Amino acid sequence: MNNAFTNLFGNRAIVVNAIAASFKKLDPRIQVRNPVMFAVFLGSILTTLLWLNMLRGKSDESPWFVLGVTVWLWFTVLFANFAEAIAEGHGKAQADSLKKSRTTVIAHKLADPKQHAVATEVSASDLLVNEYVIVRAGETIPADGEVVEGVASVDESAITGESAPVVRESGGDRSSVTGGTRVISDWLVVQVKTLPGQSFLDRMIAMVEGAKRQKTPNEIALAILLSALTLIFLIVVATLLPFSKFSVEVSGQGEVITITVLVALFVCLAPTTIGALLSAIGIAGMNRLSKANVVAMSGRAVEAAGDVDVLLLDKTGTITLGNRQATRFVAAAASTEQQLAEAAHLASLADETAEGRSIAVLAKKQFGLRGRDLTQSHHEFLPFSARTRMSGVSIDGHEIRKGAAEAIENHVRSLGGFLPDEVRQAVQTIARAGGTPLVVSRDERVLGTIELKDIVKGGIKERFAELRQMGIKTVMITGDNALTAAAIAAEAGVDDFLAEATPEAKLKLIREYQKGGRLVAMTGDGTNDAPALAQADVAVAMNSGTQAAKEAGNMVDLDSNPTKLIEIVNIGKQLLMTRGALTTFSIANDVAKYFAILPAAFATTYPVLKTLDVMRLTSPSSAIMSAVIFNAVIIIALIPLALRGAKYRPVGAVQLLRNNLLIYGVGGLIVPFVGIKGIDLLLATLGLA
């Protein structure tokens, strides 16, 4: 039972704190932020005053009925406060763990970044932007910044939760460091890029706490709609009192409707369910993103992720594994595949690159070739050189080489050989298919070609098919030539690609999509990605990337996993779907409440309305009380759904709407009938009807 409770609401500490916060949120200054629940709050005060007045004997209405309605109206307000507080509690729990990593740090400031020996000890809070600090092994990095000198292993577990250290070095896309992380080995000279209190860790804490969370456009629009509905119901209910008095005077029968019944009627007809849960849904959406190790710099970014219809994805590391791997041996006419594999294996023994290791793996897999003992032979390895564009080994008087076709052709010609036509054809075929051909030779004889390919990640094609079902277009971005890019795009199943991509080309592509009314998401980690990230609607910067990229994006992936973009889109869509589902359920709820409370409120004045009492409720007072109790209890019942989010499946918008109406629309009609009737029977059993 404890596990079920924890799964629904979180640990007991969060629940206890949320209960306390529910009462603190009764402050009118807080209540007024939610117009729907503020109206319920005022109604609760009004019925409380009526009940207190009744204690002085100034009313013919049953004090127990008024007290019962009043108590459950207050519960409605408290349950709404609890929903918001429980969502905030999950964020604050994560923020507290982050705060523990924020300690007072002494920084070693350098007057000259080249003179490491001359350092002044200062508090990290006194550092200014563009000042330099040196951080040695065992020390904590005092502020966010860029590495300008050195290379070191850094423990980022305080922020990312990953225990494995990462390498940070000057230059390239791994130069950004975060304040609060710790250097494990070697040293770094860091240029400070943020002021105290504005570090990435500070922003993370503020975001997960929700202190700076602003309502998104969709949420604001829905709040306006709910406020308008509330105002309409308020006007309608307010006119019922004079209308009731007039009817009683004219007909001479029935009773004038009471203020308590009018307040109950208003609360039951107003969209209180979604009004109570709206804020919790938004906060919970950001919490789910935080659990995925993504920090959103605004709620707007999370919502935009749900509306994205174009994804720009980097090829290397996102669509492909990141390193080209050997996939097959294509032997020349005068050689066999095994001869080619043996020579390629020998040429790769000293090759520690991913490509070189993959050649050895392929040779072992196809022909059982294993590492060879070279201690008894005379050999000399030739490392790869950009100038020669080949590598290999000279062993026992033989020269074995592997490399680019042109380089190998020049090499064998110098020895009196030539490049066979079938090898030349194989090279062209592999290149046209998007692969990289490596030609292998032994002395003056060309043995054949090794095909290296970008290996598309397993399951990525299916993920893209799901995105296509959701109406999202996928675009691969790569620096490869158009021929190679087309081959990878076809294999991966993306909808389009941008080859030979430059920062200007990425920016232009995003703007073109946005001019067409599309919402664009992309990932990036380098300074050259910053312009495009700043332009994209959802810009996910890698935590391992440069400071410029992180500042340009509106989300930061702490795991630095480019494929996380797909998960972010799912979370955004789940947020929108949850909000839509509960809105549908809330509005559908009102229909059942009409059949419960309207006949009860006007049965004496208009006996014909008794025919609407399809639930055959025990009495008018029981009907009103049952509806008010259900209206409050349903908020608590839906809190787990608001926190967890509605189950999302990658289907089209039409089918999604149909499912939404079927499950939450029809469900919203049926559940109140069952719930109100059940509560009525319980009240009757207890003798309270």
PDB file of C-alpha atoms in Angstrom, residues 244-367:
ATOM      1  CA  SER A 244     -37.085  32.213  -8.495  1.00  0.00           C
ATOM      2  CA  LYS A 245     -38.700  34.921  -6.324  1.00  0.00           C
ATOM      3  CA  PHE A 246     -40.795  36.108  -9.248  1.00  0.00           C
ATOM      4  CA  SER A 247     -41.969  32.579 -10.086  1.00  0.00           C
ATOM      5  CA  VAL A 248     -42.990  31.848  -6.495  1.00  0.00           C
ATOM      6  CA  GLU A 249     -44.901  35.128  -6.231  1.00  0.00           C
ATOM      7  CA  VAL A 250     -46.727  34.571  -9.535  1.00  0.00           C
ATOM      8  CA  SER A 251     -47.537  30.886  -9.089  1.00  0.00           C
ATOM      9  CA  GLY A 252     -48.016  30.959  -5.339  1.00  0.00           C
ATOM     10  CA  GLN A 253     -46.264  27.601  -5.002  1.00  0.00           C
ATOM     11  CA  GLY A 254     -42.767  26.298  -4.332  1.00  0.00           C
ATOM     12  CA  GLU A 255     -39.928  27.855  -2.410  1.00  0.00           C
ATOM     13  CA  VAL A 256     -37.435  30.557  -3.267  1.00  0.00           C
ATOM     14  CA  ILE A 257     -34.024  29.079  -4.056  1.00  0.00           C
ATOM     15  CA  THR A 258     -31.500  29.706  -1.272  1.00  0.00           C
ATOM     16  CA  ILE A 259     -28.079  31.331  -1.488  1.00  0.00           C
ATOM     17  CA  THR A 260     -26.432  28.071  -0.361  1.00  0.00           C
ATOM     18  CA  VAL A 261     -28.047  26.124  -3.203  1.00  0.00           C
ATOM     19  CA  LEU A 262     -27.070  28.832  -5.707  1.00  0.00           C
ATOM     20  CA  VAL A 263     -23.439  28.724  -4.568  1.00  0.00           C
ATOM     21  CA  ALA A 264     -23.451  24.918  -4.786  1.00  0.00           C
ATOM     22  CA  LEU A 265     -25.025  25.122  -8.236  1.00  0.00           C
ATOM     23  CA  PHE A 266     -22.393  27.607  -9.423  1.00  0.00           C
ATOM     24  CA  VAL A 267     -19.456  25.570  -8.068  1.00  0.00           C
ATOM     25  CA  CYS A 268     -20.761  22.359  -9.635  1.00  0.00           C
ATOM     26  CA  LEU A 269     -21.400  23.933 -13.045  1.00  0.00           C
ATOM     27  CA  ALA A 270     -18.175  25.976 -13.274  1.00  0.00           C
ATOM     28  CA  PRO A 271     -15.128  24.155 -14.766  1.00  0.00           C
ATOM     29  CA  THR A 272     -13.580  23.646 -11.335  1.00  0.00           C
ATOM     30  CA  THR A 273     -11.902  20.308 -12.129  1.00  0.00           C
ATOM     31  CA  ILE A 274      -9.588  21.622 -14.846  1.00  0.00           C
ATOM     32  CA  GLY A 275      -9.314  24.973 -13.053  1.00  0.00           C
ATOM     33  CA  ALA A 276      -7.979  23.157  -9.994  1.00  0.00           C
ATOM     34  CA  LEU A 277      -5.524  21.003 -11.963  1.00  0.00           C
ATOM     35  CA  LEU A 278      -4.346  23.425 -14.672  1.00  0.00           C
ATOM     36  CA  SER A 279      -1.324  24.745 -12.789  1.00  0.00           C
ATOM     37  CA  ALA A 280      -0.374  21.267 -11.535  1.00  0.00           C
ATOM     38  CA  ILE A 281      -0.376  19.909 -15.106  1.00  0.00           C
ATOM     39  CA  GLY A 282       2.106  22.583 -16.246  1.00  0.00           C
ATOM     40  CA  ILE A 283       4.417  22.130 -13.257  1.00  0.00           C
ATOM     41  CA  ALA A 284       4.297  18.327 -13.568  1.00  0.00           C
ATOM     42  CA  GLY A 285       5.233  18.589 -17.253  1.00  0.00           C
ATOM     43  CA  MET A 286       8.403  20.481 -16.363  1.00  0.00           C
ATOM     44  CA  ASN A 287       9.111  17.952 -13.595  1.00  0.00           C
ATOM     45  CA  ARG A 288       8.875  15.084 -16.087  1.00  0.00           C
ATOM     46  CA  LEU A 289      11.367  16.906 -18.270  1.00  0.00           C
ATOM     47  CA  SER A 290      13.686  17.336 -15.275  1.00  0.00           C
ATOM     48  CA  LYS A 291      13.462  13.598 -14.569  1.00  0.00           C
ATOM     49  CA  ALA A 292      14.629  13.031 -18.144  1.00  0.00           C
ATOM     50  CA  ASN A 293      17.720  15.081 -17.184  1.00  0.00           C
ATOM     51  CA  VAL A 294      16.674  18.044 -19.306  1.00  0.00           C
ATOM     52  CA  VAL A 295      16.494  21.563 -17.886  1.00  0.00           C
ATOM     53  CA  ALA A 296      13.974  23.824 -19.621  1.00  0.00           C
ATOM     54  CA  MET A 297      14.683  27.518 -19.313  1.00  0.00           C
ATOM     55  CA  SER A 298      10.943  28.293 -19.622  1.00  0.00           C
ATOM     56  CA  GLY A 299       7.573  26.576 -19.551  1.00  0.00           C
ATOM     57  CA  ARG A 300       7.015  28.036 -23.012  1.00  0.00           C
ATOM     58  CA  ALA A 301       9.779  25.770 -24.364  1.00  0.00           C
ATOM     59  CA  VAL A 302       8.116  22.636 -22.944  1.00  0.00           C
ATOM     60  CA  GLU A 303       4.796  23.545 -24.514  1.00  0.00           C
ATOM     61  CA  ALA A 304       6.437  24.461 -27.820  1.00  0.00           C
ATOM     62  CA  ALA A 305       7.980  20.974 -27.855  1.00  0.00           C
ATOM     63  CA  GLY A 306       4.460  19.569 -27.938  1.00  0.00           C
ATOM     64  CA  ASP A 307       3.585  21.658 -31.002  1.00  0.00           C
ATOM     65  CA  VAL A 308       6.806  21.012 -32.952  1.00  0.00           C
ATOM     66  CA  ASP A 309       6.292  19.762 -36.492  1.00  0.00           C
ATOM     67  CA  VAL A 310       9.885  19.881 -37.828  1.00  0.00           C
ATOM     68  CA  LEU A 311      12.875  18.184 -36.163  1.00  0.00           C
ATOM     69  CA  LEU A 312      16.412  19.042 -37.276  1.00  0.00           C
ATOM     70  CA  LEU A 313      18.717  16.206 -36.235  1.00  0.00           C
ATOM     71  CA  ASP A 314      22.476  16.004 -36.525  1.00  0.00           C
ATOM     72  CA  LYS A 315      23.618  12.868 -38.340  1.00  0.00           C
ATOM     73  CA  THR A 316      26.687  11.883 -36.348  1.00  0.00           C
ATOM     74  CA  GLY A 317      25.847  10.536 -32.915  1.00  0.00           C
ATOM     75  CA  THR A 318      22.112  11.069 -33.366  1.00  0.00           C
ATOM     76  CA  ILE A 319      21.081   9.094 -36.423  1.00  0.00           C
ATOM     77  CA  THR A 320      24.308   7.123 -36.782  1.00  0.00           C
ATOM     78  CA  LEU A 321      26.562   5.619 -34.120  1.00  0.00           C
ATOM     79  CA  GLY A 322      29.162   8.295 -34.770  1.00  0.00           C
ATOM     80  CA  ASN A 323      32.021   6.173 -36.120  1.00  0.00           C
ATOM     81  CA  ARG A 324      32.185   4.509 -39.506  1.00  0.00           C
ATOM     82  CA  GLN A 325      32.557   0.733 -39.300  1.00  0.00           C
ATOM     83  CA  ALA A 326      33.736  -1.925 -41.714  1.00  0.00           C
ATOM     84  CA  THR A 327      30.790  -3.838 -43.163  1.00  0.00           C
ATOM     85  CA  ARG A 328      32.254  -5.985 -45.996  1.00  0.00           C
ATOM     86  CA  PHE A 329      35.335  -6.980 -47.986  1.00  0.00           C
ATOM     87  CA  VAL A 330      35.169  -6.638 -51.789  1.00  0.00           C
ATOM     88  CA  ALA A 331      38.073  -8.647 -53.292  1.00  0.00           C
ATOM     89  CA  ALA A 332      39.773  -7.898 -56.606  1.00  0.00           C
ATOM     90  CA  ALA A 333      39.462 -10.500 -59.390  1.00  0.00           C
ATOM     91  CA  ALA A 334      42.938 -11.939 -58.743  1.00  0.00           C
ATOM     92  CA  SER A 335      42.426 -12.221 -54.949  1.00  0.00           C
ATOM     93  CA  THR A 336      40.078 -13.860 -52.472  1.00  0.00           C
ATOM     94  CA  GLU A 337      38.108 -12.199 -49.684  1.00  0.00           C
ATOM     95  CA  GLN A 338      40.187 -14.090 -47.108  1.00  0.00           C
ATOM     96  CA  GLN A 339      43.464 -12.802 -48.581  1.00  0.00           C
ATOM     97  CA  LEU A 340      42.021  -9.279 -48.507  1.00  0.00           C
ATOM     98  CA  ALA A 341      40.817  -9.741 -44.918  1.00  0.00           C
ATOM     99  CA  GLU A 342      44.209 -11.083 -43.749  1.00  0.00           C
ATOM    100  CA  ALA A 343      46.061  -8.117 -45.272  1.00  0.00           C
ATOM    101  CA  ALA A 344      43.517  -5.604 -43.923  1.00  0.00           C
ATOM    102  CA  HIS A 345      43.772  -7.231 -40.471  1.00  0.00           C
ATOM    103  CA  LEU A 346      47.580  -6.935 -40.458  1.00  0.00           C
ATOM    104  CA  ALA A 347      47.390  -3.304 -41.609  1.00  0.00           C
ATOM    105  CA  SER A 348      44.966  -2.544 -38.753  1.00  0.00           C
ATOM    106  CA  LEU A 349      46.855  -4.161 -35.857  1.00  0.00           C
ATOM    107  CA  ALA A 350      48.295  -0.842 -34.721  1.00  0.00           C
ATOM    108  CA  ASP A 351      45.290   1.203 -35.770  1.00  0.00           C
ATOM    109  CA  GLU A 352      43.503   2.284 -32.558  1.00  0.00           C
ATOM    110  CA  THR A 353      40.792   4.263 -34.365  1.00  0.00           C
ATOM    111  CA  ALA A 354      37.205   3.017 -34.290  1.00  0.00           C
ATOM    112  CA  GLU A 355      37.448   2.301 -38.023  1.00  0.00           C
ATOM    113  CA  GLY A 356      40.636   0.277 -37.575  1.00  0.00           C
ATOM    114  CA  ARG A 357      39.165  -1.778 -34.734  1.00  0.00           C
ATOM    115  CA  SER A 358      36.022  -2.440 -36.772  1.00  0.00           C
ATOM    116  CA  ILE A 359      38.146  -3.910 -39.609  1.00  0.00           C
ATOM    117  CA  ALA A 360      39.768  -6.315 -37.133  1.00  0.00           C
ATOM    118  CA  VAL A 361      36.341  -7.254 -35.757  1.00  0.00           C
ATOM    119  CA  LEU A 362      34.947  -7.927 -39.249  1.00  0.00           C
ATOM    120  CA  ALA A 363      37.973 -10.070 -40.199  1.00  0.00           C
ATOM    121  CA  LYS A 364      37.557 -12.093 -37.006  1.00  0.00           C
ATOM    122  CA  LYS A 365      33.805 -12.483 -37.537  1.00  0.00           C
ATOM    123  CA  GLN A 366      34.018 -13.621 -41.172  1.00  0.00           C
ATOM    124  CA  PHE A 367      37.252 -15.625 -41.221  1.00  0.00           C
TER     125      PHE A 367
END
